[in-house]
CSV table of C-alpha atoms and ligand atoms in Angstrom, one decimal:
chain,number,residue,atom,x,y,z
A,1,UNK,CA,-88.3,16.8,22.3
A,2,UNK,CA,-85.2,17.9,24.0
A,3,UNK,CA,-86.3,16.5,27.3
A,4,UNK,CA,-86.8,13.1,25.9
A,5,UNK,CA,-83.3,13.1,24.4
A,6,UNK,CA,-81.9,14.2,27.7
A,7,UNK,CA,-83.8,11.5,29.5
A,8,UNK,CA,-82.4,9.0,27.0
A,9,UNK,CA,-78.9,10.3,27.6
A,10,UNK,CA,-79.4,9.9,31.3
A,11,UNK,CA,-80.5,6.3,30.8
A,12,UNK,CA,-77.4,5.6,28.8
A,13,UNK,CA,-75.2,6.9,31.6
A,14,UNK,CA,-76.7,4.5,34.2
A,15,UNK,CA,-77.5,1.3,32.4
A,16,UNK,CA,-75.4,-1.8,32.6
A,17,UNK,CA,-75.2,-4.3,29.9
A,18,UNK,CA,-77.7,-3.2,27.3
A,19,UNK,CA,-77.5,-6.2,25.2
A,20,UNK,CA,-81.1,-6.9,24.1
A,21,UNK,CA,-81.2,-10.6,23.8
A,22,UNK,CA,-79.7,-12.9,26.4
A,23,UNK,CA,-80.8,-15.8,24.3
A,24,UNK,CA,-77.7,-16.4,22.3
A,25,UNK,CA,-78.2,-19.3,20.0
A,26,UNK,CA,-75.0,-20.5,18.5
A,27,UNK,CA,-75.0,-19.8,14.8
A,28,UNK,CA,-76.1,-22.6,12.7
A,29,UNK,CA,-73.6,-24.1,10.4
A,30,UNK,CA,-75.6,-24.8,7.4
A,31,UNK,CA,-72.8,-26.0,5.3
A,32,UNK,CA,-70.9,-28.4,7.4
A,33,UNK,CA,-71.2,-30.9,4.6
A,34,UNK,CA,-70.4,-30.4,0.9
A,35,UNK,CA,-73.4,-31.1,-1.1
A,36,UNK,CA,-73.2,-33.2,-4.2
A,37,UNK,CA,-76.3,-32.0,-6.0
A,38,UNK,CA,-76.7,-28.6,-7.7
A,39,UNK,CA,-74.2,-26.8,-9.8
A,40,UNK,CA,-72.3,-25.0,-7.1
A,41,UNK,CA,-72.0,-27.0,-4.0
A,42,UNK,CA,-71.2,-24.8,-1.0
A,43,UNK,CA,-67.8,-24.9,0.5
A,44,UNK,CA,-67.9,-26.0,4.1
A,45,UNK,CA,-67.3,-23.2,6.6
A,46,UNK,CA,-68.5,-22.2,10.0
A,47,UNK,CA,-70.4,-19.0,10.5
A,48,UNK,CA,-68.6,-16.5,12.6
A,49,UNK,CA,-70.0,-15.8,16.1
A,50,UNK,CA,-72.4,-12.9,16.1
A,51,UNK,CA,-72.8,-11.5,19.6
A,52,UNK,CA,-76.1,-11.2,21.3
A,53,UNK,CA,-78.7,-12.2,18.7
A,54,UNK,CA,-81.4,-14.8,18.8
A,55,UNK,CA,-81.0,-16.8,15.6
A,56,UNK,CA,-83.8,-18.3,13.6
A,57,UNK,CA,-83.6,-22.0,14.0
A,58,UNK,CA,-82.9,-23.9,10.8
A,59,UNK,CA,-85.4,-26.7,10.7
A,60,UNK,CA,-84.1,-28.4,7.6
A,61,UNK,CA,-81.3,-30.9,7.8
A,62,UNK,CA,-80.2,-30.2,4.2
A,63,UNK,CA,-76.9,-28.2,4.6
A,64,UNK,CA,-77.9,-26.0,1.6
A,65,UNK,CA,-81.4,-25.2,2.8
A,66,UNK,CA,-82.3,-22.9,5.6
A,67,UNK,CA,-85.9,-23.3,6.6
A,68,UNK,CA,-87.4,-21.2,9.4
A,69,UNK,CA,-90.6,-20.1,11.0
A,70,UNK,CA,-91.3,-16.3,11.3
A,71,UNK,CA,-94.4,-14.9,12.9
A,72,UNK,CA,-95.4,-11.2,13.0
A,73,UNK,CA,-97.3,-10.6,16.2
A,74,UNK,CA,-98.0,-8.1,19.0
A,75,UNK,CA,-95.7,-8.3,22.0
A,76,UNK,CA,-95.0,-6.3,25.1
A,77,UNK,CA,-91.4,-5.1,24.9
A,78,UNK,CA,-89.4,-3.6,27.7
A,79,UNK,CA,-87.3,-0.9,26.1
A,80,UNK,CA,-85.8,0.3,29.3
A,81,UNK,CA,-86.5,-0.5,33.0
A,82,UNK,CA,-89.3,2.0,33.1
A,83,UNK,CA,-90.7,1.7,29.6
A,84,UNK,CA,-92.7,-1.2,28.3
A,85,UNK,CA,-94.5,-0.8,25.0
A,86,UNK,CA,-96.9,-2.9,23.0
A,87,UNK,CA,-95.0,-3.4,19.8
A,88,UNK,CA,-95.1,-5.4,16.6
A,89,UNK,CA,-92.5,-8.1,16.6
A,90,UNK,CA,-91.2,-11.0,14.6
A,91,UNK,CA,-91.2,-14.1,16.9
A,92,UNK,CA,-91.7,-11.9,20.0
A,93,UNK,CA,-88.6,-9.9,19.7
A,94,UNK,CA,-87.6,-6.6,18.1
A,95,UNK,CA,-85.4,-6.3,16.2
A,96,UNK,CA,-86.5,-9.6,14.7
A,97,UNK,CA,-84.3,-12.7,15.1
A,98,UNK,CA,-81.2,-13.1,13.0
A,99,UNK,CA,-81.7,-14.9,9.7
A,100,UNK,CA,-78.2,-16.2,8.9
A,101,UNK,CA,-77.4,-18.1,5.7
A,102,UNK,CA,-74.6,-18.9,3.4
A,103,UNK,CA,-74.4,-17.4,-0.1
A,104,UNK,CA,-76.1,-19.8,-2.5
A,105,UNK,CA,-78.4,-21.3,0.1
A,106,UNK,CA,-82.1,-21.8,-0.5
A,107,UNK,CA,-84.1,-20.1,2.1
A,108,UNK,CA,-87.7,-21.2,3.0
A,109,UNK,CA,-89.5,-18.9,5.5
A,110,UNK,CA,-92.9,-20.1,6.8
A,111,UNK,CA,-94.4,-16.7,7.6
A,112,UNK,CA,-97.5,-16.2,9.7
A,113,UNK,CA,-99.3,-13.0,10.2
A,114,UNK,CA,-100.8,-12.7,13.7
A,115,UNK,CA,-101.2,-8.9,13.5
A,116,UNK,CA,-104.6,-7.3,13.0
A,117,UNK,CA,-103.6,-5.8,9.6
A,118,UNK,CA,-102.1,-7.1,6.4
A,119,UNK,CA,-98.4,-7.3,6.0
A,120,UNK,CA,-95.6,-8.7,3.8
A,121,UNK,CA,-91.9,-9.4,4.3
A,122,UNK,CA,-89.4,-7.7,2.1
A,123,UNK,CA,-85.8,-9.0,2.1
A,124,UNK,CA,-84.1,-5.6,1.6
A,125,UNK,CA,-81.2,-5.8,-0.8
A,126,UNK,CA,-81.5,-9.5,-1.9
A,127,UNK,CA,-81.5,-10.0,-5.6
A,128,UNK,CA,-84.1,-12.7,-5.4
A,129,UNK,CA,-87.1,-13.3,-7.6
A,130,UNK,CA,-89.7,-10.5,-7.7
A,131,UNK,CA,-92.5,-12.9,-6.5
A,132,UNK,CA,-90.6,-13.4,-3.2
A,133,UNK,CA,-89.7,-9.7,-2.7
A,134,UNK,CA,-92.6,-8.8,-0.5
A,135,UNK,CA,-94.0,-6.4,-3.0
A,136,UNK,CA,-97.7,-6.2,-2.3
A,137,UNK,CA,-98.4,-5.4,-5.9
A,138,UNK,CA,-97.1,-8.8,-6.8
A,139,UNK,CA,-97.8,-11.1,-3.9
A,140,UNK,CA,-101.1,-10.9,-2.2
A,141,UNK,CA,-100.7,-9.1,1.1
A,142,UNK,CA,-100.6,-11.6,4.0
A,143,UNK,CA,-103.9,-11.1,5.7
A,144,UNK,CA,-104.3,-11.4,9.5
A,145,UNK,CA,-104.4,-15.1,10.6
A,146,UNK,CA,-103.0,-16.3,7.3
A,147,UNK,CA,-99.6,-17.5,6.1
A,148,UNK,CA,-97.2,-17.2,3.2
A,149,UNK,CA,-94.1,-19.2,2.3
A,150,UNK,CA,-91.2,-17.3,1.0
A,151,UNK,CA,-88.8,-19.5,-0.9
A,152,UNK,CA,-85.7,-18.1,-2.6
A,153,UNK,CA,-82.0,-18.7,-3.3
A,154,UNK,CA,-79.7,-16.1,-1.9
A,155,UNK,CA,-77.2,-14.9,-4.6
A,156,UNK,CA,-75.0,-12.4,-2.8
A,157,UNK,CA,-73.1,-12.2,0.5
A,158,UNK,CA,-73.4,-9.2,2.7
A,159,UNK,CA,-75.4,-7.4,5.3
A,160,UNK,CA,-79.2,-7.2,4.6
A,161,UNK,CA,-82.4,-6.8,6.6
A,162,UNK,CA,-86.0,-7.7,6.4
A,163,UNK,CA,-89.1,-5.6,7.0
A,164,UNK,CA,-92.7,-5.2,5.9
A,165,UNK,CA,-93.8,-3.4,2.8
A,166,UNK,CA,-97.3,-2.5,3.6
A,167,UNK,CA,-98.0,0.5,5.9
A,168,UNK,CA,-94.3,0.3,6.5
A,169,UNK,CA,-94.1,3.6,8.2
A,170,UNK,CA,-96.3,2.2,11.0
A,171,UNK,CA,-95.1,-1.4,11.1
A,172,UNK,CA,-91.4,-0.7,10.9
A,173,UNK,CA,-91.7,2.0,13.5
A,174,UNK,CA,-93.5,-0.3,15.8
A,175,UNK,CA,-90.8,-2.9,15.7
A,176,UNK,CA,-91.0,-5.0,12.5
A,177,UNK,CA,-87.4,-5.3,11.2
A,178,UNK,CA,-84.6,-7.8,11.6
A,179,UNK,CA,-81.1,-8.5,10.4
A,180,UNK,CA,-80.3,-10.9,7.5
A,181,UNK,CA,-76.7,-11.8,7.1
A,182,UNK,CA,-75.4,-13.7,4.1
A,183,UNK,CA,-72.0,-15.2,4.8
A,184,UNK,CA,-69.4,-16.2,2.2
A,185,UNK,CA,-66.6,-18.7,2.6
A,186,UNK,CA,-64.4,-16.0,1.0
A,187,UNK,CA,-65.3,-13.5,3.8
A,188,UNK,CA,-62.3,-12.3,5.8
A,189,UNK,CA,-61.8,-14.2,9.0
A,190,UNK,CA,-62.4,-12.0,12.0
A,191,UNK,CA,-62.4,-12.8,15.7
A,192,UNK,CA,-66.0,-11.7,16.1
A,193,UNK,CA,-68.9,-10.0,14.4
A,194,UNK,CA,-71.4,-7.6,15.7
A,195,UNK,CA,-74.7,-6.3,14.3
A,196,UNK,CA,-75.7,-2.8,15.2
A,197,UNK,CA,-79.1,-1.7,14.1
A,198,UNK,CA,-79.8,2.0,14.5
A,199,UNK,CA,-83.3,3.2,14.9
A,200,UNK,CA,-85.3,6.0,16.5
A,201,UNK,CA,-88.9,6.0,17.6
A,202,UNK,CA,-91.3,8.9,18.2
A,203,UNK,CA,-93.0,8.3,21.5
A,204,UNK,CA,-95.5,10.4,23.4
A,205,UNK,CA,-97.1,9.5,26.7
A,206,UNK,CA,-96.7,5.8,27.2
A,207,UNK,CA,-97.0,4.8,23.5
A,208,UNK,CA,-96.2,5.7,19.9
A,209,UNK,CA,-97.1,9.2,18.9
A,210,UNK,CA,-99.9,9.3,16.3
A,211,UNK,CA,-98.7,8.5,12.8
A,212,UNK,CA,-98.6,11.2,10.1
A,213,UNK,CA,-99.9,13.5,12.8
A,214,UNK,CA,-97.9,16.6,11.9
A,215,UNK,CA,-96.8,18.5,8.8
A,216,UNK,CA,-93.1,18.0,9.8
A,217,UNK,CA,-93.6,14.2,9.9
A,218,UNK,CA,-95.1,14.3,6.4
A,219,UNK,CA,-92.4,16.6,5.1
A,220,UNK,CA,-89.2,15.4,6.7
A,221,UNK,CA,-90.4,11.9,7.7
A,222,UNK,CA,-91.0,10.7,11.2
A,223,UNK,CA,-87.9,11.7,13.2
A,224,UNK,CA,-88.0,10.0,16.6
A,225,UNK,CA,-87.3,11.4,20.0
A,226,UNK,CA,-85.9,8.2,21.4
A,227,UNK,CA,-82.9,6.4,20.0
A,228,UNK,CA,-82.9,2.6,19.8
A,229,UNK,CA,-79.8,0.5,19.4
A,230,UNK,CA,-80.6,-3.1,18.6
A,231,UNK,CA,-84.1,-2.4,19.9
A,232,UNK,CA,-83.1,-0.9,23.2
A,233,UNK,CA,-83.0,2.6,24.4
A,234,UNK,CA,-79.4,3.2,23.9
A,235,UNK,CA,-77.7,2.1,27.0
A,236,UNK,CA,-74.0,1.6,26.3
A,237,UNK,CA,-73.3,-2.0,25.6
A,238,UNK,CA,-70.2,-2.8,27.6
A,239,UNK,CA,-68.6,-6.0,26.5
A,240,UNK,CA,-65.1,-6.6,27.7
A,241,UNK,CA,-63.4,-8.6,25.0
A,242,UNK,CA,-60.1,-10.3,24.4
A,243,UNK,CA,-60.9,-10.2,20.7
A,244,UNK,CA,-58.9,-8.1,18.4
A,245,UNK,CA,-60.4,-7.7,15.0
A,246,UNK,CA,-64.1,-7.5,14.5
A,247,UNK,CA,-66.6,-6.9,11.8
A,248,UNK,CA,-69.4,-4.6,12.7
A,249,UNK,CA,-72.4,-4.7,10.5
A,250,UNK,CA,-74.4,-1.4,10.7
A,251,UNK,CA,-78.0,-1.2,9.6
A,252,UNK,CA,-80.2,1.9,9.6
A,253,UNK,CA,-83.8,0.8,10.2
A,254,UNK,CA,-85.2,4.1,11.2
A,255,UNK,CA,-88.2,5.7,9.4
A,256,UNK,CA,-86.4,8.8,8.3
A,257,UNK,CA,-83.2,9.6,10.2
A,258,UNK,CA,-79.8,9.7,8.6
A,259,UNK,CA,-77.2,8.8,11.2
A,260,UNK,CA,-73.8,10.5,11.3
A,261,UNK,CA,-71.3,8.3,13.1
A,262,UNK,CA,-67.8,8.7,14.5
A,263,UNK,CA,-65.2,7.0,16.6
A,264,UNK,CA,-63.9,9.8,18.8
A,265,UNK,CA,-61.4,7.8,20.8
A,266,UNK,CA,-58.8,6.9,18.2
A,267,UNK,CA,-60.2,3.5,17.2
A,268,UNK,CA,-58.8,2.0,14.1
A,269,UNK,CA,-61.6,1.2,11.7
A,270,UNK,CA,-62.1,0.8,8.0
A,271,UNK,CA,-65.3,0.6,5.9
A,272,UNK,CA,-65.1,-2.8,4.2
A,273,UNK,CA,-68.5,-3.5,2.9
A,274,UNK,CA,-71.6,-1.6,1.7
A,275,UNK,CA,-75.1,-2.7,0.8
A,276,UNK,CA,-73.9,-5.0,-1.9
A,277,UNK,CA,-71.1,-6.7,0.1
A,278,UNK,CA,-67.4,-6.3,0.5
A,279,UNK,CA,-65.6,-4.2,-2.0
A,280,UNK,CA,-62.0,-3.9,-3.3
A,281,UNK,CA,-60.7,-0.8,-1.6
A,282,UNK,CA,-61.5,-0.5,2.1
A,283,UNK,CA,-61.3,3.0,3.4
A,284,UNK,CA,-61.1,5.0,6.6
A,285,UNK,CA,-63.8,7.5,7.5
A,286,UNK,CA,-63.8,9.8,10.4
A,287,UNK,CA,-67.5,10.3,9.9
A,288,UNK,CA,-69.7,7.8,8.4
A,289,UNK,CA,-73.1,8.8,7.1
A,290,UNK,CA,-75.7,6.0,7.0
A,291,UNK,CA,-79.0,6.8,5.5
A,292,UNK,CA,-82.2,4.9,6.1
A,293,UNK,CA,-82.1,1.4,4.6
A,294,UNK,CA,-78.3,1.5,4.0
A,295,UNK,CA,-75.7,-0.9,5.5
A,296,UNK,CA,-72.0,-0.4,6.1
A,297,UNK,CA,-69.7,-2.9,7.6
A,298,UNK,CA,-66.6,-1.8,9.5
A,299,UNK,CA,-63.4,-3.7,10.3
A,300,UNK,CA,-62.6,-2.7,13.8
A,301,UNK,CA,-59.2,-3.2,15.4
A,302,UNK,CA,-59.2,-2.8,19.1
A,303,UNK,CA,-56.4,-0.8,20.4
A,304,UNK,CA,-55.2,-1.9,23.8
A,305,UNK,CA,-55.7,0.8,26.3
A,306,UNK,CA,-58.5,2.5,24.4
A,307,UNK,CA,-62.1,1.9,25.1
A,308,UNK,CA,-64.1,2.5,22.0
A,309,UNK,CA,-67.3,4.3,21.6
A,310,UNK,CA,-69.3,4.4,18.5
A,311,UNK,CA,-71.0,7.8,18.6
A,312,UNK,CA,-74.0,9.2,16.8
A,313,UNK,CA,-74.1,12.9,16.2
A,314,UNK,CA,-77.7,14.0,16.4
A,315,UNK,CA,-79.2,17.4,15.7
A,316,UNK,CA,-81.1,18.7,18.7
A,317,UNK,CA,-82.1,22.0,20.1
A,318,UNK,CA,-80.2,23.9,22.8
A,319,UNK,CA,-81.8,26.0,25.5
A,320,UNK,CA,-82.1,28.9,23.1
A,321,UNK,CA,-83.7,26.7,20.5
A,322,UNK,CA,-80.7,26.7,18.3
A,323,UNK,CA,-80.1,23.6,16.3
A,324,UNK,CA,-76.9,22.0,17.6
A,325,UNK,CA,-75.2,18.7,17.0
A,326,UNK,CA,-74.9,16.5,20.1
A,327,UNK,CA,-72.9,13.4,20.5
A,328,UNK,CA,-74.7,10.2,21.7
A,329,UNK,CA,-72.6,7.2,22.5
A,330,UNK,CA,-74.2,4.2,21.0
A,331,UNK,CA,-72.0,1.2,21.5
A,332,UNK,CA,-69.0,0.7,23.6
A,333,UNK,CA,-66.4,-1.9,24.0
A,334,UNK,CA,-63.9,-2.0,26.9
A,335,UNK,CA,-60.4,-2.7,25.7
A,336,UNK,CA,-58.7,-3.3,29.1
A,337,UNK,CA,-58.6,-7.0,28.7
A,338,UNK,CA,-57.1,-7.0,25.2
A,339,UNK,CA,-54.2,-9.3,24.4
A,340,UNK,CA,-51.8,-7.0,22.5
A,341,UNK,CA,-50.1,-10.0,20.9
A,342,UNK,CA,-53.1,-10.6,18.6
A,343,UNK,CA,-53.0,-9.4,15.0
A,344,UNK,CA,-53.7,-5.8,14.3
A,345,UNK,CA,-55.7,-5.9,11.1
A,346,UNK,CA,-56.7,-7.7,8.0
A,347,UNK,CA,-55.7,-7.1,4.5
A,348,UNK,CA,-58.4,-8.3,2.1
A,349,UNK,CA,-60.3,-7.2,-0.9
A,350,UNK,CA,-63.7,-7.9,-2.3
A,351,UNK,CA,-64.5,-8.3,-6.0
A,352,UNK,CA,-63.9,-5.3,-8.2
A,353,UNK,CA,-67.0,-3.6,-9.5
A,354,UNK,CA,-66.7,-3.1,-13.2
A,355,UNK,CA,-69.4,-1.2,-15.2
A,356,UNK,CA,-67.3,0.9,-17.5
A,357,UNK,CA,-70.0,2.4,-19.7
A,358,UNK,CA,-73.8,2.7,-19.7
A,359,UNK,CA,-76.3,1.5,-22.3
A,360,UNK,CA,-78.9,3.9,-21.3
A,361,UNK,CA,-79.6,7.0,-19.3
A,362,UNK,CA,-82.8,7.8,-17.4
A,363,UNK,CA,-83.9,10.4,-14.9
A,364,UNK,CA,-85.9,10.2,-11.7
A,365,UNK,CA,-87.2,13.6,-10.4
A,366,UNK,CA,-88.3,13.7,-6.8
A,367,UNK,CA,-90.8,16.3,-5.9
A,368,UNK,CA,-93.8,17.1,-3.7
A,369,UNK,CA,-97.3,18.4,-4.5
A,370,UNK,CA,-100.8,18.5,-3.0
A,371,UNK,CA,-103.9,16.7,-3.9
A,372,UNK,CA,-107.2,18.4,-4.3
A,373,UNK,CA,-107.9,18.1,-0.6
A,374,UNK,CA,-104.6,19.8,0.2
A,375,UNK,CA,-102.9,16.6,1.4
A,376,UNK,CA,-99.1,16.2,0.9
A,377,UNK,CA,-98.3,14.0,-2.1
A,378,UNK,CA,-94.7,12.9,-2.8
A,379,UNK,CA,-94.0,12.2,-6.5
A,380,UNK,CA,-91.4,10.6,-8.8
A,381,UNK,CA,-91.5,12.0,-12.3
A,382,UNK,CA,-94.7,13.7,-11.5
A,383,UNK,CA,-96.5,10.5,-10.5
A,384,UNK,CA,-97.4,9.1,-7.1
A,385,UNK,CA,-97.8,5.4,-6.3
A,386,UNK,CA,-101.4,5.6,-7.3
A,387,UNK,CA,-99.9,5.4,-10.8
A,388,UNK,CA,-99.5,1.6,-11.4
A,389,UNK,CA,-97.1,0.3,-14.1
A,390,UNK,CA,-93.4,0.7,-14.7
A,391,UNK,CA,-91.9,4.2,-15.1
A,392,UNK,CA,-89.1,2.5,-17.2
A,393,UNK,CA,-88.6,-0.8,-18.8
A,394,UNK,CA,-85.1,-2.2,-19.2
A,395,UNK,CA,-83.6,-5.3,-20.6
A,396,UNK,CA,-81.8,-7.8,-18.4
A,397,UNK,CA,-78.1,-7.0,-18.5
A,398,UNK,CA,-78.6,-3.3,-19.3
A,399,UNK,CA,-76.2,-0.9,-17.5
A,400,UNK,CA,-78.2,2.2,-16.8
A,401,UNK,CA,-77.1,5.6,-15.6
A,402,UNK,CA,-79.8,7.0,-13.4
A,403,UNK,CA,-79.8,10.7,-12.5
A,404,UNK,CA,-81.9,11.4,-9.4
A,405,UNK,CA,-82.9,15.0,-9.1
A,406,UNK,CA,-84.3,16.3,-5.8
A,407,UNK,CA,-86.4,19.3,-6.3
A,408,UNK,CA,-87.1,19.9,-2.6
A,409,UNK,CA,-85.3,20.6,0.7
A,410,UNK,CA,-85.8,17.3,2.5
A,411,UNK,CA,-83.3,14.6,1.6
A,412,UNK,CA,-84.4,11.2,0.1
A,413,UNK,CA,-82.7,7.9,0.6
A,414,UNK,CA,-83.6,6.4,-2.8
A,415,UNK,CA,-83.9,2.6,-2.9
A,416,UNK,CA,-84.0,0.3,-5.9
A,417,UNK,CA,-85.2,-3.2,-5.3
A,418,UNK,CA,-83.7,-6.3,-6.9
A,419,UNK,CA,-80.5,-4.7,-8.4
A,420,UNK,CA,-77.3,-3.1,-7.3
A,421,UNK,CA,-75.7,0.1,-8.4
A,422,UNK,CA,-72.5,2.1,-8.0
A,423,UNK,CA,-72.6,5.8,-6.9
A,424,UNK,CA,-71.0,7.9,-9.6
A,425,UNK,CA,-71.9,11.2,-7.9
A,426,UNK,CA,-73.2,11.4,-4.4
A,427,UNK,CA,-74.5,14.9,-4.9
A,428,UNK,CA,-71.3,16.5,-3.8
A,429,UNK,CA,-69.3,15.7,-7.0
A,430,UNK,CA,-67.7,12.5,-5.5
A,431,UNK,CA,-68.1,8.9,-6.3
A,432,UNK,CA,-68.5,6.3,-3.5
A,433,UNK,CA,-66.9,2.9,-3.3
A,434,UNK,CA,-68.9,-0.3,-3.3
A,435,UNK,CA,-72.2,-1.6,-4.5
A,436,UNK,CA,-75.4,-0.1,-3.1
A,437,UNK,CA,-79.1,-0.5,-3.2
A,438,UNK,CA,-79.9,2.8,-1.5
A,439,UNK,CA,-78.4,6.2,-2.1
A,440,UNK,CA,-79.0,9.4,-0.2
A,441,UNK,CA,-80.1,12.2,-2.4
A,442,UNK,CA,-79.4,15.5,-0.5
A,443,UNK,CA,-81.9,18.3,-0.3
A,444,UNK,CA,-82.0,20.1,-3.7
A,445,UNK,CA,-79.2,17.8,-4.8
A,446,UNK,CA,-78.6,15.6,-7.8
A,447,UNK,CA,-77.1,12.1,-7.6
A,448,UNK,CA,-75.9,9.9,-10.3
A,449,UNK,CA,-75.8,6.1,-10.0
A,450,UNK,CA,-75.0,3.3,-12.5
A,451,UNK,CA,-77.2,0.3,-12.1
A,452,UNK,CA,-76.7,-3.2,-13.5
A,453,UNK,CA,-80.2,-4.5,-14.3
A,454,UNK,CA,-79.3,-8.1,-13.6
A,455,UNK,CA,-82.5,-9.3,-12.1
A,456,UNK,CA,-85.7,-9.6,-14.3
A,457,UNK,CA,-89.1,-8.7,-12.9
A,458,UNK,CA,-91.1,-5.8,-11.7
A,459,UNK,CA,-89.2,-3.9,-9.0
A,460,UNK,CA,-90.1,-1.1,-6.6
A,461,UNK,CA,-88.0,2.1,-6.8
A,462,UNK,CA,-88.8,4.4,-3.9
A,463,UNK,CA,-87.8,6.7,-1.2
A,464,UNK,CA,-86.9,4.8,2.0
A,465,UNK,CA,-88.2,7.6,4.2
A,466,UNK,CA,-91.3,5.6,5.0
A,467,UNK,CA,-93.6,8.5,5.3
A,468,UNK,CA,-92.5,9.7,1.8
A,469,UNK,CA,-93.1,6.3,0.2
A,470,UNK,CA,-96.5,6.0,1.9
A,471,UNK,CA,-97.4,9.4,0.7
A,472,UNK,CA,-96.6,8.5,-2.9
A,473,UNK,CA,-92.9,8.5,-3.5
A,474,UNK,CA,-93.0,5.0,-4.8
A,475,UNK,CA,-92.5,3.9,-8.4
A,476,UNK,CA,-91.8,0.7,-10.3
A,477,UNK,CA,-89.4,-0.3,-13.0
A,478,UNK,CA,-89.5,-3.5,-15.1
A,479,UNK,CA,-86.6,-5.6,-16.2
A,480,UNK,CA,-87.5,-7.9,-19.0
A,481,UNK,CA,-85.7,-11.3,-19.1
A,482,UNK,CA,-83.2,-12.1,-21.8
A,483,UNK,CA,-84.9,-14.2,-24.4
B,1,C2O,CU1,-86.2,-1.6,2.6
B,1,C2O,CU2,-88.7,-1.1,-0.6
B,1,C2O,O1,-87.5,-1.4,1.0
B,2,CU,CU1,-88.1,10.9,0.5
């Protein structure tokens, strides 16, 4: 394992521009015209420039509808000059192309499955209707050679992502994930935005290591031996810029790895947005922990004279087999060309989150057991996903305090579909700002969240370590609509 990390580190040292996609389609302005129909016509605004991503082409002339084609397929992907892998892709690229919309837009996705196994597309974090959520218990899985049309209205602005919800541990690992950005006219104006998707893959020989091949993979989740940034073996991305204030949207799409990030060179940065969008009090963090499935957006102010390096701190083994934390530079911007006369920061605030009291309290207990054959089975409240039907039924509008108790050593990023929550206690006695759809429950820890059950339907509630959810740590809640 160590040797692969070292080899990856060596590649980082010698690469040039690691930007994955040279095909930079200008962002589509879907709202250049004010619509007259509908209750809330969108305000005209131009999407910010997001560097280096192919964007799904909007085929619909209606400014309030984004209509795109998305195909899951096999493609040969060059991860580094000496490594080409047969991967699963959306439209031939991994990460998948950027789906970029405005809040309130209707989105129509003509999805086609050209893989040799069933799949679905889940729009992680969007509070859309349950029928469009990619839940294979609600929609029929999209069989090979067939199509499905996703059609929904996007209610919230923020940083989201899309990925399959069948055999996700294999499909996401092999490349099926992409960014989904929902813009808002009220978003702060920045000079430039970037998307940074953090991933790791477990390779052996010239392909992916076997899935669920080892007890550690079943217990801790599949921890990769090769880091990917925006789908590339993490060569530093060197982008000289004259821009001053940027919004960096971070997404953790890995199967199991929590990333711990820092800015070692004195960069000014603030956390301004979480899973559920911008929040009122931006804050500084010297270390930012981002669990699987989570998003954090940073406001970055380039300081003239300082290059900046976003750095991941990864646990590896030293020569004596001791676990040590090693820094891996992920993303780098040269500041030499900065114009110091540009502004040095934004002041802005998102909507306050107000859920003063709860109507109800429930508990999710995360544990592990074995089936009669001795296989690992992960459970929620003693049940694995073989148990169909909701663990809890709530009423639309309920505010629910959920205590999540982790009975075991491995951590669990717990994800609730279709709703947002605040984090009252992150397991260390502290609350966290912003709205979330995924919370990290530390090993043997207890986390408390307060969820607003705003979105009726049947919703998955599961661990986002994809091995854990595949091995049973998957439940369902139901929110019944207001009469
Ligand atoms: Cu990102 Cu149920 O998933
Ligand atoms: Cu888990």
